[in-house]
PDB file of C-alpha atoms in Angstrom:
ATOM      1  CA  MET A  14      17.031 -42.894 -19.539  1.00  0.00           C
ATOM      2  CA  ALA A  15      18.016 -45.009 -22.501  1.00  0.00           C
ATOM      3  CA  GLU A  16      19.889 -48.222 -21.965  1.00  0.00           C
ATOM      4  CA  LYS A  17      23.183 -47.779 -23.767  1.00  0.00           C
ATOM      5  CA  LYS A  18      24.312 -51.087 -25.211  1.00  0.00           C
ATOM      6  CA  PRO A  19      27.953 -51.643 -26.021  1.00  0.00           C
ATOM      7  CA  TRP A  20      28.850 -51.018 -29.640  1.00  0.00           C
ATOM      8  CA  SER A  21      29.354 -53.944 -31.918  1.00  0.00           C
ATOM      9  CA  GLU A  22      32.611 -54.084 -33.778  1.00  0.00           C
ATOM     10  CA  GLU A  23      30.742 -54.080 -37.091  1.00  0.00           C
ATOM     11  CA  ILE A  24      29.235 -50.637 -36.479  1.00  0.00           C
ATOM     12  CA  GLU A  25      32.647 -49.216 -35.577  1.00  0.00           C
ATOM     13  CA  VAL A  26      34.242 -50.682 -38.687  1.00  0.00           C
ATOM     14  CA  LEU A  27      31.418 -49.425 -40.896  1.00  0.00           C
ATOM     15  CA  ILE A  28      31.644 -45.878 -39.533  1.00  0.00           C
ATOM     16  CA  ARG A  29      35.442 -45.867 -39.779  1.00  0.00           C
ATOM     17  CA  ARG A  30      35.359 -47.080 -43.398  1.00  0.00           C
ATOM     18  CA  LEU A  31      32.754 -44.517 -44.388  1.00  0.00           C
ATOM     19  CA  VAL A  32      34.715 -41.673 -42.817  1.00  0.00           C
ATOM     20  CA  VAL A  33      38.039 -42.757 -44.310  1.00  0.00           C
ATOM     21  CA  ASN A  34      36.469 -43.053 -47.765  1.00  0.00           C
ATOM     22  CA  GLY A  35      35.071 -39.535 -47.514  1.00  0.00           C
ATOM     23  CA  HIS A  36      31.440 -40.442 -46.838  1.00  0.00           C
ATOM     24  CA  LEU A  37      31.119 -38.492 -43.605  1.00  0.00           C
ATOM     25  CA  CYS A  38      27.482 -37.604 -44.195  1.00  0.00           C
ATOM     26  CA  MET A  39      26.528 -41.271 -44.664  1.00  0.00           C
ATOM     27  CA  ALA A  40      28.500 -42.215 -41.538  1.00  0.00           C
ATOM     28  CA  ALA A  41      26.580 -39.564 -39.617  1.00  0.00           C
ATOM     29  CA  HIS A  42      23.256 -40.991 -40.787  1.00  0.00           C
ATOM     30  CA  VAL A  43      24.319 -44.507 -39.798  1.00  0.00           C
ATOM     31  CA  LEU A  44      25.419 -43.379 -36.350  1.00  0.00           C
ATOM     32  CA  LYS A  45      22.306 -41.289 -35.772  1.00  0.00           C
ATOM     33  CA  ASN A  46      20.041 -44.200 -36.719  1.00  0.00           C
ATOM     34  CA  TYR A  47      22.068 -46.502 -34.495  1.00  0.00           C
ATOM     35  CA  PHE A  48      21.443 -44.217 -31.531  1.00  0.00           C
ATOM     36  CA  ILE A  49      17.730 -43.957 -32.306  1.00  0.00           C
ATOM     37  CA  ARG A  50      17.148 -47.664 -32.851  1.00  0.00           C
ATOM     38  CA  SER A  51      19.543 -49.271 -30.391  1.00  0.00           C
ATOM     39  CA  TRP A  52      19.564 -46.745 -27.569  1.00  0.00           C
ATOM     40  CA  LYS A  53      15.908 -45.753 -28.064  1.00  0.00           C
ATOM     41  CA  VAL A  54      16.585 -42.013 -27.846  1.00  0.00           C
ATOM     42  CA  GLU A  55      14.752 -39.163 -29.531  1.00  0.00           C
ATOM     43  CA  GLU A  56      16.023 -37.835 -32.830  1.00  0.00           C
ATOM     44  CA  GLU A  57      17.239 -34.535 -31.340  1.00  0.00           C
ATOM     45  CA  LEU A  58      19.289 -36.287 -28.661  1.00  0.00           C
ATOM     46  CA  ALA A  59      20.746 -38.696 -31.216  1.00  0.00           C
ATOM     47  CA  HIS A  60      21.742 -35.691 -33.318  1.00  0.00           C
ATOM     48  CA  LYS A  61      23.526 -34.132 -30.333  1.00  0.00           C
ATOM     49  CA  TYR A  62      25.375 -37.398 -29.601  1.00  0.00           C
ATOM     50  CA  MET A  63      26.434 -37.540 -33.235  1.00  0.00           C
ATOM     51  CA  GLN A  64      27.697 -33.935 -33.133  1.00  0.00           C
ATOM     52  CA  VAL A  65      29.871 -34.772 -30.134  1.00  0.00           C
ATOM     53  CA  TYR A  66      31.137 -38.104 -31.472  1.00  0.00           C
ATOM     54  CA  PHE A  67      32.555 -37.065 -34.836  1.00  0.00           C
ATOM     55  CA  PRO A  68      34.722 -34.114 -33.754  1.00  0.00           C
ATOM     56  CA  LYS A  69      36.032 -36.160 -30.837  1.00  0.00           C
ATOM     57  CA  TYR A  70      37.067 -39.253 -32.814  1.00  0.00           C
ATOM     58  CA  TYR A  71      37.396 -37.928 -36.375  1.00  0.00           C
ATOM     59  CA  GLY A  72      38.426 -34.304 -35.864  1.00  0.00           C
ATOM     60  CA  LYS A  73      40.682 -34.021 -38.919  1.00  0.00           C
ATOM     61  CA  GLU A  74      38.082 -35.511 -41.232  1.00  0.00           C
ATOM     62  CA  VAL A  75      35.379 -33.201 -39.875  1.00  0.00           C
ATOM     63  CA  GLU A  76      37.606 -30.174 -40.458  1.00  0.00           C
ATOM     64  CA  ARG A  77      38.190 -31.198 -44.083  1.00  0.00           C
ATOM     65  CA  TYR A  78      34.474 -31.752 -44.617  1.00  0.00           C
TER      66      TYR A  78
END
C-alpha cells in the first residue's frame, strides 16, 4: 500500500487556482501526477483517485466542464 503523505498547502492552492480559472483539465493532470509521484501509486489508481476528488470538492465546476 502506498504511503499517503499529507498534502502541502502549495498543491492545494495550485489546484484551486487552476479550477477557479477554468483550467480543470490542467488541474486534473497536476493532481494525477502528484498521486503518482508522491504516493507512488499506479497510473490507473491515480486516475480513480482523481475522478473521486474533483466531483467531491469541485462539483459545480465539474458540472460546468
